[in-house]
CSV table of C-alpha atoms in Angstrom, one decimal:
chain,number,residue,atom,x,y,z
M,1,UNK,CA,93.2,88.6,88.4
M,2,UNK,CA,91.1,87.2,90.8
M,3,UNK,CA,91.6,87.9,94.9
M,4,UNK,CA,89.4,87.6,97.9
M,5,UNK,CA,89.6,90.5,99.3
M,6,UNK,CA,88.3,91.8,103.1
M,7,UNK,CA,87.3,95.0,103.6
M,8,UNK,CA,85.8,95.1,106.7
M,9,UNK,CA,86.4,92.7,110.1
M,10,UNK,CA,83.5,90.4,110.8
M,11,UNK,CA,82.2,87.1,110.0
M,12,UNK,CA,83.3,84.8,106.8
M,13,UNK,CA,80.9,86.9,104.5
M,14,UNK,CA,83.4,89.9,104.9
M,15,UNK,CA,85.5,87.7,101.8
M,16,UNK,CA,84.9,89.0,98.8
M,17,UNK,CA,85.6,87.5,95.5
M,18,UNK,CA,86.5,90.3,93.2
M,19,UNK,CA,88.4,91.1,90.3
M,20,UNK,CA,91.9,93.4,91.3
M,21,UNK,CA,94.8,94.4,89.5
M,22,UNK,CA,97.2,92.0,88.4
M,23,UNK,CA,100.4,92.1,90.4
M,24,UNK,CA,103.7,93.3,88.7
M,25,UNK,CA,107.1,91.8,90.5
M,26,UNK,CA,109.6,94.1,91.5
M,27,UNK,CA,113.6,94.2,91.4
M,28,UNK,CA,114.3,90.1,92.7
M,29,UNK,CA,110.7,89.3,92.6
M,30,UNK,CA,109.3,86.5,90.8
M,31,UNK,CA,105.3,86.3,90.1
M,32,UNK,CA,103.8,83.4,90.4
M,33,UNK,CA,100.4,81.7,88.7
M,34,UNK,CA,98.9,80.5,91.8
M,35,UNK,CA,97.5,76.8,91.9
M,36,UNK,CA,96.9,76.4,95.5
M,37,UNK,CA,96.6,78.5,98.9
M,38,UNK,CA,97.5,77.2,102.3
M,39,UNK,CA,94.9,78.7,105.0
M,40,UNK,CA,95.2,78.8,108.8
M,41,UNK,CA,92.8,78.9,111.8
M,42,UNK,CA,94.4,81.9,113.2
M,43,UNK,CA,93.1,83.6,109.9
M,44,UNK,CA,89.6,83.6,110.9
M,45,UNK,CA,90.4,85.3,114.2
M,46,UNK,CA,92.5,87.9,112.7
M,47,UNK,CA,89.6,88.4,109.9
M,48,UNK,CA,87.4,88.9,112.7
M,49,UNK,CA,89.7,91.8,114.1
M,50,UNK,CA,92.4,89.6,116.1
M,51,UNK,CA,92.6,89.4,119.4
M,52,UNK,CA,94.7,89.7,122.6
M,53,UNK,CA,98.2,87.6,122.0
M,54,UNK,CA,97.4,87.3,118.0
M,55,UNK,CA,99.5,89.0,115.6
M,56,UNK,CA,97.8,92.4,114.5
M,57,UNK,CA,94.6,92.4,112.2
M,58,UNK,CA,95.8,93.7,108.8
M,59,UNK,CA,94.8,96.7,107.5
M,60,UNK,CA,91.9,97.1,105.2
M,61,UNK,CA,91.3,96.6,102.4
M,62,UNK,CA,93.2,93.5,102.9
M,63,UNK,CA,93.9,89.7,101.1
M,64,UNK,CA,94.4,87.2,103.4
M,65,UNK,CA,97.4,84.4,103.0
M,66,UNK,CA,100.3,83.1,103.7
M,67,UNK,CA,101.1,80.1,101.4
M,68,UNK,CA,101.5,79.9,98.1
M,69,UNK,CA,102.4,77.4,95.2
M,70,UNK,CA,102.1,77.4,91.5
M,71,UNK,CA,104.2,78.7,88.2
M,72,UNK,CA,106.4,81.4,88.1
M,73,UNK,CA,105.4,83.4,84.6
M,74,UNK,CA,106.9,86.8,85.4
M,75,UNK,CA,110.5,87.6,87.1
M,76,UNK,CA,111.7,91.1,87.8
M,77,UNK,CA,114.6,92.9,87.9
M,78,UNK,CA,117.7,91.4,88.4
M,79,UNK,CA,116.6,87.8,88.5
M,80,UNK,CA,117.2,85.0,86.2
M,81,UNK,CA,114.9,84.3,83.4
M,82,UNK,CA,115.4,80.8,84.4
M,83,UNK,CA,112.9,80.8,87.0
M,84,UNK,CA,110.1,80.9,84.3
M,85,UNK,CA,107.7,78.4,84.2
M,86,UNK,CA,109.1,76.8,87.4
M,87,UNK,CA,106.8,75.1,89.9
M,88,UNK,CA,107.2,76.8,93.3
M,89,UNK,CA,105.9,77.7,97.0
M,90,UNK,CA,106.4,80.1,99.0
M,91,UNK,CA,105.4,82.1,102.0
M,92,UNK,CA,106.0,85.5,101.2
M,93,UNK,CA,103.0,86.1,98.8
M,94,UNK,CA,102.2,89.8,98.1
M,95,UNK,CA,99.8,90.5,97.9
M,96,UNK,CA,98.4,87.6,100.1
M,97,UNK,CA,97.7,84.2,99.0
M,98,UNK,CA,94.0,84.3,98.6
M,99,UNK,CA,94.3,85.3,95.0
M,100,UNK,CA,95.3,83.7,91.1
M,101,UNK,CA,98.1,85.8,91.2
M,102,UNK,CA,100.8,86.6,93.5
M,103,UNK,CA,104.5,87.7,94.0
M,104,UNK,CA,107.6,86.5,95.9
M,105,UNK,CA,111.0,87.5,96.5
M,106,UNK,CA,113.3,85.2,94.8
M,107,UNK,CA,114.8,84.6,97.8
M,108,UNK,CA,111.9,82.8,99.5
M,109,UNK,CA,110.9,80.7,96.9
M,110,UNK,CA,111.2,76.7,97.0
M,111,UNK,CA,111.2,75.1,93.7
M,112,UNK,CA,109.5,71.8,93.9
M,113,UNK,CA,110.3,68.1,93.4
M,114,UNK,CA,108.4,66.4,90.7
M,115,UNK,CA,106.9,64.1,93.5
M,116,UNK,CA,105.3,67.0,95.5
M,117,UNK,CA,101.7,68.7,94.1
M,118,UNK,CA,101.0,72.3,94.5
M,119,UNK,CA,98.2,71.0,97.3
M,120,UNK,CA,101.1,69.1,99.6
M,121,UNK,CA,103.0,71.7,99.0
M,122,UNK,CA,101.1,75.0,100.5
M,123,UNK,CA,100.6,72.0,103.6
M,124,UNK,CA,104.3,71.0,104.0
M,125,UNK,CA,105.8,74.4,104.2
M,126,UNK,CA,103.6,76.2,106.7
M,127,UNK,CA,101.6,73.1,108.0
M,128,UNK,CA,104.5,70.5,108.1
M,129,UNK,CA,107.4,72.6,109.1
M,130,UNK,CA,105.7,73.8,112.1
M,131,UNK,CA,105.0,70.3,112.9
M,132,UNK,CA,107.9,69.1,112.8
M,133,UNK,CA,109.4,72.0,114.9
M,134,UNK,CA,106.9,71.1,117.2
M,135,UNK,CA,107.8,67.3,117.5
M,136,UNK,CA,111.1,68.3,118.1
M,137,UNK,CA,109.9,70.0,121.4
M,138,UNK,CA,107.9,67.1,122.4
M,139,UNK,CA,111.1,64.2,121.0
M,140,UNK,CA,108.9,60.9,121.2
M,141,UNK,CA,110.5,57.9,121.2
M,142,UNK,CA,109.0,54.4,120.5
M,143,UNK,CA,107.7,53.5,124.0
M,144,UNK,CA,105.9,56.7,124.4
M,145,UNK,CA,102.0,56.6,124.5
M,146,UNK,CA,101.5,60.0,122.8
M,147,UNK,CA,97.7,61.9,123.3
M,148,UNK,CA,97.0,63.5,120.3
M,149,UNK,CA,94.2,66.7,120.1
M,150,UNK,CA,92.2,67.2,117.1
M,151,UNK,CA,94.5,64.6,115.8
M,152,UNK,CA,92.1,65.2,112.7
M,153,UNK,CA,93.2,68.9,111.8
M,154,UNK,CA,96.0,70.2,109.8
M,155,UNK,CA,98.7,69.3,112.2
M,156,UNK,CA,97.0,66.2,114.2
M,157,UNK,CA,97.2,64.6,110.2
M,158,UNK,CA,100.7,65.1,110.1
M,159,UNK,CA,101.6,63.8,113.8
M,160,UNK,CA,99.8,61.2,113.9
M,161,UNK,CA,101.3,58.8,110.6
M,162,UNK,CA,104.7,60.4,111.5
M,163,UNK,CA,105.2,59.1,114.9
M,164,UNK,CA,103.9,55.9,114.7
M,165,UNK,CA,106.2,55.2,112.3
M,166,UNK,CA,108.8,55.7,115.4
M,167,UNK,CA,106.9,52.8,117.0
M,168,UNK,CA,104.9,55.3,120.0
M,169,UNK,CA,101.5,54.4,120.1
M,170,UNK,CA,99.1,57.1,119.7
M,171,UNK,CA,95.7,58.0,120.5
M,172,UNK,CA,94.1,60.4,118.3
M,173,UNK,CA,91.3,62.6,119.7
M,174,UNK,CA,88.7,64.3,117.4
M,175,UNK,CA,85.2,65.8,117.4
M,176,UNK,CA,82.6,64.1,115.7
M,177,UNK,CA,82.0,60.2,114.0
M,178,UNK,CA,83.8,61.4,110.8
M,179,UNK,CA,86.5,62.4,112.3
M,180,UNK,CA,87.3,60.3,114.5
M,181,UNK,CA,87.1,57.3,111.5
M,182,UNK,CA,89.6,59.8,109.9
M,183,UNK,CA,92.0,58.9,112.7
M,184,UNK,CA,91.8,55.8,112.8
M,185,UNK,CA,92.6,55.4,109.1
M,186,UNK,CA,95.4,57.2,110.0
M,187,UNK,CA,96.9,54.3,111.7
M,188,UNK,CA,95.9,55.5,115.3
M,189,UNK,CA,96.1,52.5,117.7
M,190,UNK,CA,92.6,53.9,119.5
M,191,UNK,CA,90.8,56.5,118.1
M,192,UNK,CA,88.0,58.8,120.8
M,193,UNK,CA,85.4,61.1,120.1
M,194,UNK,CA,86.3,63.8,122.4
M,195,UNK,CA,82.8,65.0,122.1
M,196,UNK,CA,81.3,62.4,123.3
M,197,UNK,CA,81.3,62.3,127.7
M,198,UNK,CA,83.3,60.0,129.3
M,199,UNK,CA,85.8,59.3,126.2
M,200,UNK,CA,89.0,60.1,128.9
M,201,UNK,CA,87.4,56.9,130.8
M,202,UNK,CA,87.4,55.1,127.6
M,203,UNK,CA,91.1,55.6,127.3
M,204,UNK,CA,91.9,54.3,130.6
M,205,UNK,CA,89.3,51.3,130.1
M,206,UNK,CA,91.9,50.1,126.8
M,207,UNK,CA,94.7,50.5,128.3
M,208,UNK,CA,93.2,48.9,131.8
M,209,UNK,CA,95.7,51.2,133.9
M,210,UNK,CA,95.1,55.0,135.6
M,211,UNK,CA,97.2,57.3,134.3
M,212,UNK,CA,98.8,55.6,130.7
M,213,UNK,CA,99.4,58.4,128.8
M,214,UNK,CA,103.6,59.1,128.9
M,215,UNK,CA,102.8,62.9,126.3
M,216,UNK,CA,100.1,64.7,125.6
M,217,UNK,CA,100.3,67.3,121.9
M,218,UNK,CA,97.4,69.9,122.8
M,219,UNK,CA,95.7,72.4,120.2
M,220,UNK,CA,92.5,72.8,121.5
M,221,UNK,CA,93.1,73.6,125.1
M,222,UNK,CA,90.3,74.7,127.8
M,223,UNK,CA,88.4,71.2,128.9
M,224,UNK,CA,89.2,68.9,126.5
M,225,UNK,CA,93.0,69.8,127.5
M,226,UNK,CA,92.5,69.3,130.9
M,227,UNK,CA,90.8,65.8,130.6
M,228,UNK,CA,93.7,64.9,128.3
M,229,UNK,CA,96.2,65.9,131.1
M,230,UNK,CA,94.3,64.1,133.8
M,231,UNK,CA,95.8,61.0,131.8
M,232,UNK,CA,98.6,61.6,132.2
M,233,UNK,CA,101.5,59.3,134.2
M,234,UNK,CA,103.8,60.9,136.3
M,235,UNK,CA,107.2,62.2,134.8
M,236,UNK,CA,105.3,62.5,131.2
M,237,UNK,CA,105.0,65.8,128.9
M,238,UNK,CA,102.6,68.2,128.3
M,239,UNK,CA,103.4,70.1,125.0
M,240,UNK,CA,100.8,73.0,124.4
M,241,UNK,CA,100.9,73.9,121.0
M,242,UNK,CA,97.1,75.8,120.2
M,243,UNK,CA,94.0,77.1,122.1
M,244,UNK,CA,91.0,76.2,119.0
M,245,UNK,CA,88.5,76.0,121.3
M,246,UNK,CA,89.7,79.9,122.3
M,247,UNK,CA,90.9,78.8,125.9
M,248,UNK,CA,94.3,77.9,126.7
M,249,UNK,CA,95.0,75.0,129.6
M,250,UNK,CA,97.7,75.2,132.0
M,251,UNK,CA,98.3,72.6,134.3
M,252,UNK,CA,98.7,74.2,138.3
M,253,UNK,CA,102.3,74.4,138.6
M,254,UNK,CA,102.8,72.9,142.2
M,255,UNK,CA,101.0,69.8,141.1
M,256,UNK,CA,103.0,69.0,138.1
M,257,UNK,CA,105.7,69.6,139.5
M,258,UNK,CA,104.9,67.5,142.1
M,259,UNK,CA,104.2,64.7,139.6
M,260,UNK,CA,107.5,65.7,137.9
M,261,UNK,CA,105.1,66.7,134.8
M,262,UNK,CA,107.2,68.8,132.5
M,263,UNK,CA,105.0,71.2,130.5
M,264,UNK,CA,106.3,72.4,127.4
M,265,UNK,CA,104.7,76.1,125.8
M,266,UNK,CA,105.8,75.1,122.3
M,267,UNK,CA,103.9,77.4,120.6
M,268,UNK,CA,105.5,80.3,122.3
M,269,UNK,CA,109.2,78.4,122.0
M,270,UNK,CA,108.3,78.5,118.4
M,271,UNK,CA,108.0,81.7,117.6
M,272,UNK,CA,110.8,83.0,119.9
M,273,UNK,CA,113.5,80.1,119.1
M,274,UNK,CA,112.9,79.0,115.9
M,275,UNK,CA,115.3,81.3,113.7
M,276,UNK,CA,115.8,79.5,110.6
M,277,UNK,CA,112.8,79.5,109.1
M,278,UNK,CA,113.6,78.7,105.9
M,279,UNK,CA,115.7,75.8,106.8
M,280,UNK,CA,112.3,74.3,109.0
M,281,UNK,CA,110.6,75.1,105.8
M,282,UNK,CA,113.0,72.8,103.4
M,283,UNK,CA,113.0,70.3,106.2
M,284,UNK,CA,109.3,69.6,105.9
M,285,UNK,CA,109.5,69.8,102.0
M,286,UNK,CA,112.2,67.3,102.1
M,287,UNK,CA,110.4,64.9,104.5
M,288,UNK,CA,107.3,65.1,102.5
M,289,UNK,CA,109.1,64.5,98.9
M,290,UNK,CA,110.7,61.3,100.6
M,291,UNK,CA,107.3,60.1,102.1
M,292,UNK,CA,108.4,60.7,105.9
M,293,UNK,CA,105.4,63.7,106.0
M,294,UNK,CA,102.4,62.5,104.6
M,295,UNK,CA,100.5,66.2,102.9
M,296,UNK,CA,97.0,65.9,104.5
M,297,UNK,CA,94.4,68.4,103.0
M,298,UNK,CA,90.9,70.1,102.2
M,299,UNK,CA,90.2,72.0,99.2
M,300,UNK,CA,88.2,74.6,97.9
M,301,UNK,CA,87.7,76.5,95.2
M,302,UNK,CA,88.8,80.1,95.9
M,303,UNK,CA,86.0,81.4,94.8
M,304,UNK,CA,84.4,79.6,97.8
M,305,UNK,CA,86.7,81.2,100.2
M,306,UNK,CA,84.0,82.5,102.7
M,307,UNK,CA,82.6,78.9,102.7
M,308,UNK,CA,85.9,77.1,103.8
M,309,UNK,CA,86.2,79.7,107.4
M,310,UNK,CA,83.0,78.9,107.9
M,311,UNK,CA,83.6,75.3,107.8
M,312,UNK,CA,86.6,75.6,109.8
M,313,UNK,CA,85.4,77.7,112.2
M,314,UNK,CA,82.6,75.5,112.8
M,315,UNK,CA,85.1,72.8,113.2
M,316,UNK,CA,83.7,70.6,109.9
M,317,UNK,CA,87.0,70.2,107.9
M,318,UNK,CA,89.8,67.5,108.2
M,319,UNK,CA,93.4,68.4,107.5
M,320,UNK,CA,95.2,71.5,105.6
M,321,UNK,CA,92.3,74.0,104.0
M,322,UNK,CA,93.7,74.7,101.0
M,323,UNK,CA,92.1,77.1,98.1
M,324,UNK,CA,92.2,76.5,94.3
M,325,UNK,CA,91.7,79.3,91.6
């Protein structure tokens, strides 16, 4: 089969399309003919080595991925020859997604509903049900005004649609001209270019009050983070949920709480609260089978893998990356 395959940290040239073994499943594994990988931002930083707070670096020779959809064509031991020629995800791939060719514990497979593609799919079980764990921490309600960073990356596409359909208005933030149209096609009631100086004053100058923000969703963090939480009223939410600018904002504790700011780490509460995963993971597939999660995504071929971390580490893709054999 084919696999991208690192065998040295570094830059996005360390993935290597080559040609491995084919993977055999074991006893309650299925294997699965792969038609689309979910990537992740936190991919690049561990394929780089990792770094303080990260999960570990896997060890080398490695293939990177954790999302995976496609056709079961081979089932091992002990499990039921009807699982052939299902459509699937899952996020147990082994080896890791970045290949044609994968396997999966029966257990953590998800068959999938005629209505979902493989593509929505590797976006709505990682992606979505992350996103929807998160919104749970940050419960908006139709008269919030909700501050939305990189509202034009994998899980910005998914907030945005999702709670203006409660009613909240939203303001989606993103870098660049492109992007920022992106958000506004998204249904964002004011779209800024957080790029661009002076897009915090912007926000005040539609609204025509000081502080009109009620929650603020961060996954960028460092300065950008910081203007976003200057707009912010008194009594409203700050939910950190990323650092992709590789600098995580904290408000100064005395003055929030002096403003009655609560400040919500969801990104930690997530992995430490969150037990269930599988049911999050259902969740988000059945949200996006009935049309509640709208699947946002980029592809590439896999073949192109190194190409697609570069563009995402330079900060030039919109939505989900997602790699197709």
């Amino acid at each position: 089969m084919k696999a991208v395959v690192m065998r040295a940290y570094g830059g996005p040239e360390v993935l290597r399309y080559e040609e491995v073994p084919d993977p055999v499943p074991g006893p309650g594994e299925v294997r699965v003919a792969v038609r689309a990988s979910g990537v992740h931002f936190i991919e690049g930083r561990l394929r780089a080595g990792g770094a303080e707070g990260l999960p570990p670096a896997p060890a080398l020779p490695a293939i990177m991925g954790s999302e995976t959809a496609g056709t079961v064509d081979a089932v091992g031991d002990g499990v039921d020859d009807a699982w052939l020629g299902r459509r699937v995800v899952t996020r147990s791939p082994s080896p890791g997604g970045y290949a044609s060719s994968v396997t999966s514990p029966v257990s953590e497979l998800h068959e999938l509903p005629a209505t979902i593609g493989y593509e929505a799919a590797v976006t709505l079980i990682g992606t979505g049900s992350i996103t929807l764990d998160f919104l749970d921490q940050l419960d908006p309600v139709a008269h919030d005004v909700l501050l939305v960073l990189s509202a034009a990356g994998g899980i910005g596409r998914l907030t945005v649609p999702f709670v203006r359909r409660l009613g909240a208005t939203v303001i989606g933030a993103a870098g660049g001209p492109a992007k920022t149209a992106a958000v506004r096609e998204l249904g964002a009631g004011l779209a800024v270019d957080y790029d661009e100086p002076g897009w915090s004053e912007a926000v005040r100058a539609h609204f025509g009050t000081g502080r009109p923000v009620t929650a603020v969703l961060d996954g960028v963090g460092g300065r950008r983070a910081a203007e976003a939480y200057g707009l912010l009223a008194d009594g409203g939410r700050l939910v950190t949920i990323g650092c992709a600018c590789g600098e995580w904002f904290a408000p100064d504790p005395e003055e929030a709480a002096a403003r009655s700011v609560t400040v919500v780490p969801a990104i930690g509460r997530w992995a430490t609260q969150v037990t269930d995963r599988r049911a999050s993971r259902t969740r988000a597939l059945e949200a996006g089978a009935d049309g509640r999660l709208e699947a946002a995504y980029q592809t590439f071929a896999l073949s192109d893998a190194a190409h697609a971390h570069a563009e995402m580490a330079a900060r030039r893709t919109a939505g989900k990356v997602v790699l197709l054999p």
